[in-house]
């Protein structure tokens, strides 16, 4: 039976990612609105926490913002990992849409969103565990999440980021000694040094791997 | 006819548990926790840090386990939440509810597998830490460190219980990481508030350190408190039994009251209220050789031969006998005898996985700095010394000569370096210079110290 009228027009409409409807469906299937709300809320909470830590006399001023600088991007990257795979990755992988270009754009949009939201939360003295460190950490940890998303099943994407962040935050030096600018980059102050190189390399690797391979299959 | 014996199959409960252990990847969890813990231990040493800061005593081992639990406790909780979410991830709840197997039995088997994983991970990691300690450990101090190790293990189980309950009660991919981050925050945040309730954090809350021990009654009460928390989380995880969690919750509150309301001695930080000085670890152990007596605290006695060699060389070495014939380890809050050279506190100077001093040159350097420091009794003389650049220059050169190492910071490094080079090139002049310096230093004669620094 031939479908006619408005229903027919809707049925024949393209739902590829190029169309707005396609984009909406794509983001809806990945809980993008929930993630966007969460990231904005996180930005507000981070801003409040950064101000409190900076202005409480018992602490060391802006330097005391380290927990915000390390943990907020970690939470944001884990939140963003929800958008990197649909409810059924195997179904996603069986469909001939979402090519590398679209995946890269998706990853860039999500990364830009969390970076912007967090960067605004610690604008005072940006070089001292402030906005710059938040930007670097958002980029680097997003890279780690992208890398994990292409290698691990969706329910476990959070694990490398959580293990790495908690470990370096607990034991690594934050003064750049013993090569920590390279291996414990999220803890460093934010000045333009090797820590940026580590974060940028991680982001590039994550973006490339996720773009080329997409989310890992469930098994 | 041969009768073949049919092998007896294990009981149903054991078979179910074995299946649970496989389904929950418990072996990988044990290996993962041990591996992450070992990486943390390795990363706490050079080349990943400037100094190792390792101390081979059982109490300090508890201190390290306690510190590492700040990472491993939350990860245990996140892992338990992930395992508990298995049914919801597979949308299996309705299907499983339709089977004839009771829910409580199903949950309990799963929970026990998590408990085995966490306990196995903790024991394996505790074994790694013990292996790092054993070669350099002194059998001094009370055995109350066992209580610390027990409480840390129970803290891991509490984290796992909290994670498991969250994983059963809430569905979603974010539950496991948020449990991990939440537990990390709950354990780390109290450090920002110097309050009594700091010690009620699930992990990383113990004041474990060398020379201290937990107060005797704290171990059983805190153990019961942690077990009550485990009971709450277990009952919250079982549908139909949740209302019973009120009983262990009441017990936990009752047990927490004495643990929070403990007095702290005036010299201690608030978080240390569960602990006291360990007298048997705090007595001095000495050795005398060639008229030089060297003393260290009993829980560091394993380092005595190495330290004695360094101290003896400095007190009777090529630069001549100093004014001291004994050296005693320093410890915070305990003064060193007036006639003795202060050795550094040896906590943090042990080698990991081996016996002996991590860096004898560092001990030599610190001891030389202590030995060269003028013996001034009053505040005015001390201020006069620190405000006299020439005296400070002499001090730096003396410390470098006695310690045989590089020049410590001084107001005029180029002049100090030139004087040091001149003295090193003439051993007999150097010996006389050091003897004169130590005479002036021992009498706190600041003008004389300044003149010695100007001497050609």
XYZ file of C-alpha atoms in Angstrom:
675
model
C 0.000 0.000 0.000
C 1.331 3.378 -0.912
C 1.604 5.895 1.875
C 0.222 9.271 0.951
C -0.152 12.827 2.283
C 1.715 14.199 5.296
C 2.593 10.739 6.641
C 4.205 9.852 3.373
C 6.188 13.060 3.347
C 7.402 12.368 6.906
C 8.283 8.795 6.055
C 10.295 9.810 3.042
C 12.151 12.547 4.931
C 15.825 11.925 5.434
C 16.890 11.058 8.982
C 20.610 11.168 8.225
C 22.845 13.228 10.498
C 22.968 16.050 7.969
C 19.340 16.956 8.630
C 18.226 18.800 11.778
C 15.822 16.001 12.682
C 18.638 13.532 12.319
C 20.855 15.590 14.605
C 18.064 15.909 17.152
C 17.451 12.173 17.145
C 21.166 11.516 17.327
C 21.618 13.715 20.404
C 18.372 12.565 22.036
C 19.475 8.956 21.765
C 22.645 9.913 23.620
C 21.026 11.824 26.492
C 22.581 15.070 25.230
C 20.065 17.344 26.980
C 20.656 15.666 30.325
C 24.411 15.933 29.814
C 24.170 19.605 28.779
C 22.108 20.373 31.877
C 24.566 18.452 34.040
C 27.583 20.257 32.593
C 26.018 23.694 33.109
C 25.116 22.763 36.690
C 28.629 21.456 37.228
C 30.036 24.753 35.944
C 27.959 26.654 38.504
C 28.943 24.339 41.367
C 32.607 24.547 40.300
C 32.443 28.329 40.243
C 30.970 28.425 43.720
C 33.527 25.909 45.061
C 36.446 27.766 43.424
C 35.325 31.064 44.956
C 34.872 29.501 48.390
C 38.290 27.833 48.317
C 39.985 31.030 47.084
C 38.398 33.270 49.673
C 38.482 31.089 52.793
C 41.247 32.363 55.036
C 42.238 28.861 56.227
C 43.417 27.931 52.713
C 46.127 29.297 50.417
C 44.076 31.560 48.134
C 43.699 30.648 44.447
C 46.199 27.770 44.836
C 43.592 25.964 46.954
C 41.417 25.501 43.852
C 43.234 22.262 42.918
C 40.291 19.962 43.800
C 37.997 21.957 41.513
C 40.553 22.014 38.713
C 41.127 18.268 38.887
C 37.734 16.829 39.811
C 35.319 19.053 37.837
C 36.776 18.182 34.412
C 36.814 14.533 35.497
C 33.085 14.649 36.333
C 32.374 16.573 33.124
C 34.297 14.119 30.935
C 32.532 11.150 32.552
C 29.181 12.880 32.008
C 30.116 13.555 28.394
C 30.956 9.872 27.926
C 27.194 9.220 28.040
C 26.870 10.922 24.653
C 29.585 8.904 22.956
C 27.502 5.777 22.452
C 23.800 5.127 21.937
C 21.700 2.731 23.973
C 22.692 -0.126 21.666
C 26.169 0.220 20.233
C 25.875 -2.944 18.157
C 22.781 -1.496 16.468
C 24.621 1.797 15.879
C 27.496 -0.036 14.265
C 25.163 -1.935 11.933
C 23.796 1.293 10.417
C 25.616 2.983 7.584
C 25.538 6.464 9.111
C 27.723 8.409 11.524
C 30.913 8.395 9.593
C 34.248 9.650 11.001
C 33.543 13.278 10.118
C 30.268 13.326 12.054
C 31.829 11.553 15.018
C 34.687 14.068 15.120
C 32.241 16.985 14.962
C 30.195 15.396 17.757
C 33.287 14.961 19.931
C 34.453 18.525 19.250
C 31.046 20.012 20.102
C 30.844 18.090 23.378
C 34.456 18.963 24.279
C 33.890 22.642 23.505
C 30.746 22.658 25.624
C 32.390 21.253 28.758
C 35.556 23.311 28.279
C 33.621 26.568 27.975
C 31.317 25.787 30.863
C 34.183 24.980 33.226
C 36.590 27.687 32.030
C 34.127 30.357 33.143
C 34.076 29.032 36.702
C 37.579 30.181 37.783
C 38.416 33.349 35.879
C 40.322 35.136 38.639
C 44.095 34.487 38.479
C 43.697 32.030 35.593
C 47.333 30.823 35.672
C 47.136 29.642 39.298
C 44.984 26.520 39.129
C 42.274 28.587 37.428
C 40.627 28.783 34.023
C 43.669 27.718 32.040
C 44.141 24.566 34.087
C 40.421 23.846 33.724
C 40.660 24.214 29.929
C 43.726 21.962 29.753
C 42.161 19.332 32.011
C 38.828 19.387 30.158
C 40.627 18.834 26.857
C 42.973 16.154 28.160
C 40.397 14.177 30.126
C 37.944 14.397 27.240
C 40.720 12.891 25.108
C 41.091 10.052 27.605
C 37.331 9.450 27.579
C 37.273 9.435 23.748
C 40.126 6.954 23.697
C 38.345 4.763 26.254
C 35.061 4.992 24.321
C 36.683 3.503 21.244
C 38.341 0.677 23.158
C 35.988 -0.275 26.018
C 32.287 -1.178 26.125
C 30.098 1.848 26.945
C 29.332 0.871 30.587
C 33.069 0.871 31.380
C 34.200 4.020 29.554
C 34.470 5.958 32.818
C 36.941 3.581 34.454
C 40.352 4.662 33.001
C 39.563 8.340 33.629
C 38.452 7.736 37.207
C 41.434 5.495 38.022
C 43.908 7.931 36.468
C 42.513 11.090 38.053
C 42.110 9.674 41.562
C 45.573 8.108 41.434
C 47.526 11.149 40.277
C 45.541 13.475 42.507
C 46.427 11.386 45.540
C 50.113 10.707 44.958
C 51.613 12.958 42.276
C 53.571 16.150 42.970
C 51.927 19.331 41.719
C 55.153 21.349 41.489
C 56.235 19.848 38.190
C 59.100 17.889 39.774
C 60.132 14.349 38.757
C 58.595 14.694 35.307
C 55.123 15.165 36.779
C 54.318 17.812 34.154
C 54.155 14.928 31.700
C 52.581 12.103 33.672
C 50.514 14.082 36.228
C 49.492 16.934 33.965
C 46.009 17.487 35.513
C 47.657 18.593 38.773
C 49.885 21.295 37.333
C 49.162 24.983 37.733
C 47.960 25.874 34.235
C 50.962 27.853 32.990
C 51.979 26.999 29.456
C 54.329 24.052 29.935
C 54.681 20.357 29.107
C 51.396 19.553 30.841
C 49.578 21.180 27.914
C 51.493 18.997 25.494
C 50.376 15.838 27.332
C 46.743 16.969 27.380
C 46.809 17.997 23.713
C 48.412 14.714 22.628
C 45.817 12.761 24.573
C 42.986 14.751 23.026
C 44.380 14.321 19.510
C 44.817 10.574 20.036
C 41.311 10.243 21.488
C 39.693 12.305 18.751
C 41.445 10.375 15.993
C 40.729 6.944 17.472
C 37.108 7.715 18.272
C 36.598 9.349 14.883
C 38.009 6.409 12.996
C 36.689 3.529 15.095
C 33.577 4.896 16.811
C 32.273 3.450 20.074
C 33.571 -0.028 20.876
C 31.173 -2.936 20.411
C 29.538 -4.407 23.497
C 31.564 -7.633 23.387
C 33.403 -55.315 36.849
C 34.965 -52.028 37.828
C 32.863 -49.699 39.835
C 33.633 -46.113 39.010
C 33.274 -43.735 41.884
C 31.112 -40.807 40.849
C 32.826 -37.651 42.059
C 30.732 -35.802 44.574
C 29.581 -32.443 43.273
C 30.011 -29.418 45.502
C 26.990 -28.230 47.416
C 24.487 -26.021 45.582
C 25.461 -22.861 47.480
C 29.141 -23.315 46.630
C 28.315 -23.984 42.955
C 26.202 -20.829 42.774
C 28.969 -18.831 44.427
C 31.547 -20.149 41.964
C 29.289 -19.093 39.083
C 28.865 -15.658 40.678
C 32.628 -15.283 41.063
C 33.052 -16.007 37.350
C 30.157 -13.810 36.218
C 31.366 -10.876 38.316
C 34.973 -11.203 37.063
C 36.207 -11.347 40.646
C 39.674 -12.598 39.694
C 40.163 -9.548 37.484
C 38.941 -7.274 40.264
C 41.442 -8.750 42.733
C 44.235 -8.413 40.173
C 43.119 -4.898 39.214
C 43.052 -3.615 42.811
C 46.451 -5.168 43.500
C 47.932 -3.761 40.290
C 46.618 -0.232 40.873
C 47.835 -0.348 44.485
C 51.273 -1.518 43.366
C 51.462 1.266 40.774
C 50.588 3.772 43.535
C 53.359 2.325 45.710
C 55.912 2.506 42.890
C 54.824 6.027 41.907
C 55.486 7.190 45.471
C 59.222 6.646 44.894
C 61.922 8.105 42.638
C 61.997 8.637 39.684
C 58.330 9.620 40.086
C 59.052 11.652 43.237
C 62.067 13.605 44.475
C 62.369 11.459 47.615
C 60.843 8.120 48.511
C 59.527 8.981 51.974
C 59.219 5.274 52.780
C 59.399 3.913 56.340
C 59.590 0.192 56.991
C 57.547 -0.136 60.171
C 54.221 -1.902 60.519
C 52.565 1.288 61.756
C 53.884 3.230 58.760
C 52.740 0.356 56.513
C 49.273 0.945 57.951
C 49.799 4.634 57.196
C 50.551 3.828 53.561
C 47.601 1.401 53.250
C 45.437 4.121 54.766
C 46.690 6.723 52.267
C 46.335 4.370 49.275
C 42.785 3.589 50.398
C 41.830 7.108 49.393
C 42.085 5.800 45.822
C 41.402 2.098 46.262
C 38.371 2.473 48.579
C 36.393 4.602 46.084
C 37.453 2.321 43.229
C 36.194 -0.646 45.237
C 32.875 1.147 45.685
C 32.650 1.979 41.969
C 33.427 -1.631 41.051
C 30.784 -2.953 43.450
C 28.220 -0.523 41.989
C 29.089 -1.744 38.502
C 28.666 -5.391 39.530
C 25.390 -4.625 41.321
C 24.061 -2.954 38.177
C 24.457 -6.117 36.085
C 20.766 -6.995 36.167
C 19.605 -3.496 35.240
C 22.216 -3.181 32.456
C 20.832 -6.327 30.864
C 17.172 -5.416 31.585
C 16.856 -8.712 33.415
C 14.967 -7.711 36.572
C 11.509 -8.794 35.436
C 12.833 -11.989 33.954
C 14.692 -12.884 37.150
C 11.710 -11.964 39.338
C 9.669 -14.513 37.396
C 12.008 -17.372 38.357
C 11.466 -19.562 41.419
C 14.702 -18.419 43.051
C 14.264 -15.984 45.972
C 15.568 -12.461 45.325
C 17.415 -12.373 48.651
C 19.360 -15.525 47.744
C 20.278 -14.104 44.337
C 21.431 -10.764 45.780
C 23.276 -12.407 48.649
C 25.258 -14.688 46.330
C 26.221 -11.681 44.218
C 27.101 -9.639 47.323
C 29.257 -12.426 48.761
C 31.173 -12.608 45.468
C 31.846 -8.863 45.754
C 32.930 -9.340 49.379
C 35.342 -12.086 48.316
C 36.734 -9.843 45.564
C 37.250 -6.887 47.892
C 38.743 -9.001 50.671
C 40.996 -10.793 48.190
C 42.092 -7.471 46.667
C 42.833 -6.010 50.086
C 44.756 -9.055 51.302
C 46.772 -9.220 48.081
C 47.633 -5.540 48.305
C 48.414 -5.805 52.023
C 50.815 -8.607 51.070
C 52.547 -6.306 48.548
C 52.909 -3.612 51.231
C 54.168 -6.191 53.761
C 56.732 -7.380 51.198
C 57.948 -3.800 50.863
C 58.254 -3.488 54.647
C 59.645 -6.839 55.808
C 63.296 -6.495 54.678
C 63.770 -3.312 56.713
C 61.319 -3.714 59.579
C 62.328 -3.529 63.250
C 60.444 -5.748 65.650
C 59.733 -2.856 67.961
C 56.507 -1.242 69.017
C 53.231 -2.790 70.039
C 51.254 -5.120 67.802
C 48.318 -2.734 67.698
C 49.108 -1.975 64.049
C 47.121 -5.147 63.323
C 44.062 -3.164 64.403
C 44.903 -0.441 61.870
C 45.248 -3.012 59.099
C 41.912 -4.608 60.112
C 40.067 -1.257 60.163
C 41.453 -0.281 56.749
C 40.237 -3.592 55.285
C 36.805 -3.073 56.845
C 36.795 0.433 55.337
C 37.201 -1.132 51.892
C 34.262 -3.462 52.631
C 32.127 -0.468 53.696
C 32.992 1.288 50.419
C 32.048 -1.850 48.490
C 28.806 -2.129 50.467
C 27.870 1.499 49.788
C 28.658 1.057 46.103
C 26.712 -2.187 45.924
C 23.642 -0.637 47.556
C 23.807 2.349 45.187
C 24.157 0.010 42.201
C 21.081 -1.964 43.303
C 18.956 1.076 44.145
C 19.773 3.349 41.193
C 20.053 2.382 37.548
C 22.262 4.035 34.962
C 25.713 4.128 33.476
C 26.785 6.993 35.726
C 26.100 5.263 39.042
C 29.468 3.496 39.307
C 31.705 6.510 38.523
C 29.589 8.815 40.691
C 29.868 6.369 43.596
C 33.652 6.434 43.113
C 33.822 10.217 43.005
C 31.350 10.564 45.882
C 33.349 8.219 48.113
C 36.561 10.028 47.182
C 34.962 13.333 48.090
C 33.515 11.963 51.328
C 36.930 10.628 52.347
C 39.079 13.540 51.178
C 36.822 16.500 51.975
C 36.992 16.106 55.780
C 40.677 17.096 55.547
C 39.414 20.591 54.714
C 37.503 20.733 57.986
C 39.696 20.171 61.030
C 36.927 18.548 63.046
C 36.374 15.450 65.154
C 34.092 13.802 62.606
C 37.052 13.615 60.191
C 37.637 10.127 61.530
C 34.201 8.930 60.477
C 35.156 9.057 56.787
C 34.824 5.560 55.289
C 38.496 5.258 54.323
C 41.790 7.147 54.708
C 40.654 8.335 58.135
C 43.124 6.611 60.453
C 45.934 8.530 62.162
C 48.320 5.624 61.456
C 51.982 6.590 61.645
C 55.249 5.319 63.066
C 55.635 5.785 66.805
C 51.873 5.937 67.346
C 49.234 3.316 68.003
C 45.455 3.244 68.203
C 43.939 3.585 71.667
C 43.066 0.088 72.872
C 39.269 0.273 72.866
C 39.092 2.079 69.498
C 39.813 -1.042 67.434
C 36.810 -3.139 68.618
C 34.397 -0.183 68.707
C 35.430 1.115 65.278
C 35.300 -2.434 63.867
C 31.744 -2.866 65.150
C 30.829 0.548 63.784
C 32.141 -0.368 60.322
C 30.406 -3.765 60.471
C 27.142 -2.017 61.340
C 27.577 0.154 58.239
C 28.172 -2.987 56.167
C 24.955 -4.408 57.610
C 23.019 -1.272 56.637
C 24.294 -1.394 53.062
C 23.644 -5.123 52.714
C 20.038 -4.858 53.920
C 19.447 -1.823 51.701
C 20.520 -3.955 48.743
C 17.927 -6.675 49.300
C 14.364 -5.844 48.199
C 11.903 -6.733 50.961
C 14.540 -6.468 53.698
C 15.232 -2.763 53.421
C 13.176 -1.761 56.434
C 15.405 -3.949 58.622
C 18.372 -1.716 57.810
C 17.129 0.614 60.539
C 18.532 -1.762 63.199
C 22.194 -1.715 62.106
C 21.759 2.005 61.329
C 20.817 2.664 64.976
C 23.768 0.527 66.109
C 26.091 2.509 63.817
C 24.891 5.825 65.258
C 25.294 4.586 68.844
C 28.807 3.312 68.118
C 29.795 6.497 66.287
C 29.044 8.700 69.314
C 32.056 7.679 71.464
C 34.278 7.605 68.383
C 33.472 11.224 67.539
C 33.534 12.569 71.074
C 37.124 11.717 71.880
C 39.440 14.236 73.448
C 42.617 15.157 71.656
C 45.803 15.843 73.552
C 46.829 19.513 73.251
C 49.851 18.803 71.010
C 47.928 16.687 68.486
C 45.900 17.576 65.452
C 42.184 16.837 65.804
C 42.217 13.827 63.483
C 44.696 12.078 65.791
C 42.256 11.630 68.658
C 42.005 7.861 68.062
C 45.730 7.364 68.611
C 48.407 7.758 71.275
C 52.221 7.651 71.430
C 53.510 4.064 71.319
C 55.998 3.898 74.244
C 57.741 0.735 73.050
C 58.445 2.327 69.647
C 59.663 5.536 71.252
C 62.573 4.274 73.374
C 66.133 4.869 72.179
C 68.346 2.024 70.991
C 72.094 2.834 71.046
C 75.414 1.494 69.870
C 78.879 2.639 70.949
C 81.990 2.264 68.817
C 85.364 4.042 69.173
C 83.912 6.268 71.858
C 81.033 7.465 69.692
C 77.495 6.633 70.798
C 74.711 6.671 68.209
C 71.058 6.315 69.224
C 67.920 5.887 67.120
C 64.323 5.162 68.099
C 63.412 1.493 68.530
C 61.067 1.324 65.558
C 63.943 2.543 63.331
C 66.569 0.253 64.906
C 67.019 -1.615 61.616
C 68.817 1.499 60.317
C 71.154 1.764 63.338
C 74.233 0.133 61.700
C 73.977 2.347 58.587
C 73.318 5.524 60.566
C 76.059 4.716 63.087
C 78.560 4.359 60.244
C 77.615 7.774 58.847
C 77.624 9.472 62.269
C 80.888 7.890 63.391
C 82.662 8.986 60.223
C 81.477 12.552 60.742
C 82.374 12.738 64.426
C 85.796 11.078 64.163
C 86.593 11.398 60.462
C 89.437 13.084 58.608
C 88.296 16.527 59.768
C 89.068 15.580 63.348
C 86.948 14.810 66.393
C 84.167 17.295 66.851
C 82.942 18.533 70.198
C 80.336 15.809 70.286
C 80.721 12.157 71.110
C 77.134 11.110 70.545
C 74.400 11.461 67.934
C 70.694 10.992 68.637
C 67.756 10.748 66.240
C 65.378 13.722 66.337
C 61.656 13.270 66.771
C 58.980 15.948 66.771
C 58.265 17.183 70.293
C 61.222 15.360 71.929
C 64.383 17.458 72.536
C 67.821 16.032 71.637
C 70.310 16.030 74.602
C 72.515 19.134 74.666
C 75.761 17.207 74.254
C 74.542 15.208 71.256
C 74.357 15.908 67.536
C 70.813 15.756 66.183
C 70.397 13.059 63.535
C 67.395 13.613 61.268
C 64.113 11.847 62.001
C 64.655 8.604 60.099
C 60.997 8.256 59.109
C 60.918 8.422 55.324
C 64.565 7.376 54.862
C 64.089 3.606 54.419
C 64.623 1.683 51.214
C 61.541 -0.064 49.817
C 61.614 -3.858 49.357
C 65.194 -3.838 50.761
C 66.902 -3.099 54.057
C 69.046 -0.090 54.894
C 69.092 3.643 54.330
C 67.607 4.960 51.103
C 70.109 7.817 50.787
C 73.062 7.855 53.235
C 74.373 11.054 51.581
C 71.166 12.860 52.546
C 71.497 11.718 56.194
C 75.103 12.882 56.133
C 74.087 16.247 54.699
C 71.317 16.875 57.261
C 73.500 15.710 60.155
C 76.344 17.973 58.968
C 73.953 20.907 58.885
C 72.813 20.088 62.446
C 76.388 19.547 63.637
C 77.561 22.874 62.189
C 74.676 24.911 63.601
C 75.851 27.169 66.483
C 74.718 26.064 69.948
C 72.942 29.244 70.979
C 70.779 29.155 74.072
C 69.008 32.515 73.819
C 66.847 34.131 71.164
C 69.120 37.213 70.849
C 72.178 35.129 69.884
C 70.130 33.062 67.417
C 68.859 36.260 65.762
C 72.397 37.696 65.726
C 73.633 34.568 63.915
C 70.862 34.568 61.305
C 71.333 38.290 60.595
C 75.132 38.032 60.177
C 75.959 37.199 56.550
C 79.600 36.368 57.253
C 78.609 33.908 59.997
C 76.033 32.315 57.702
C 78.711 31.947 55.048
C 80.989 30.130 57.519
C 78.112 27.893 58.509
C 77.417 26.911 54.884
C 81.093 26.144 54.217
C 81.426 24.120 57.441
C 78.279 22.118 56.670
C 79.573 21.355 53.167
C 83.026 20.337 54.428
C 81.693 18.103 57.194
C 78.932 16.663 55.056
C 81.212 16.243 52.041
C 78.468 17.411 49.749
C 77.425 20.488 47.822
C 77.157 23.918 49.402
C 73.910 24.676 51.274
C 72.166 27.981 50.464
C 74.098 31.007 51.754
C 73.866 34.813 51.373
C 76.977 34.945 49.140
C 77.260 31.655 47.224
C 80.235 32.751 45.074
C 82.414 33.726 48.081
C 81.306 30.583 49.938
C 82.153 28.453 46.900
C 85.589 30.063 46.575
C 86.375 29.493 50.283
C 85.157 25.886 50.060
C 87.387 25.221 47.027
C 90.424 26.711 48.784
C 89.847 24.635 51.916
C 89.234 21.431 49.976
C 92.513 21.882 48.145
C 94.441 22.077 51.452
C 93.414 19.239 53.813
C 95.467 20.355 56.840
C 94.217 23.958 56.609
C 90.730 22.582 56.212
C 91.084 20.505 59.394
C 92.215 23.547 61.386
C 89.464 25.698 59.909
C 86.768 23.184 60.866
C 88.210 22.805 64.386
C 88.149 26.594 64.870
C 84.659 26.798 63.416
C 83.327 24.096 65.754
C 84.978 25.800 68.773
C 83.228 29.072 67.929
C 79.987 27.305 67.018
C 79.921 25.363 70.278
C 80.280 28.612 72.251
C 77.766 30.428 70.014
C 80.438 33.038 69.324
C 78.829 34.803 66.344
C 81.610 37.437 65.841
C 84.186 34.612 65.800
C 82.085 32.683 63.259
C 81.974 35.802 61.098
C 85.771 36.251 61.332
C 86.362 32.603 60.377
C 84.317 33.170 57.233
C 86.549 36.111 56.270
C 89.786 34.189 56.906
C 91.993 33.843 53.829
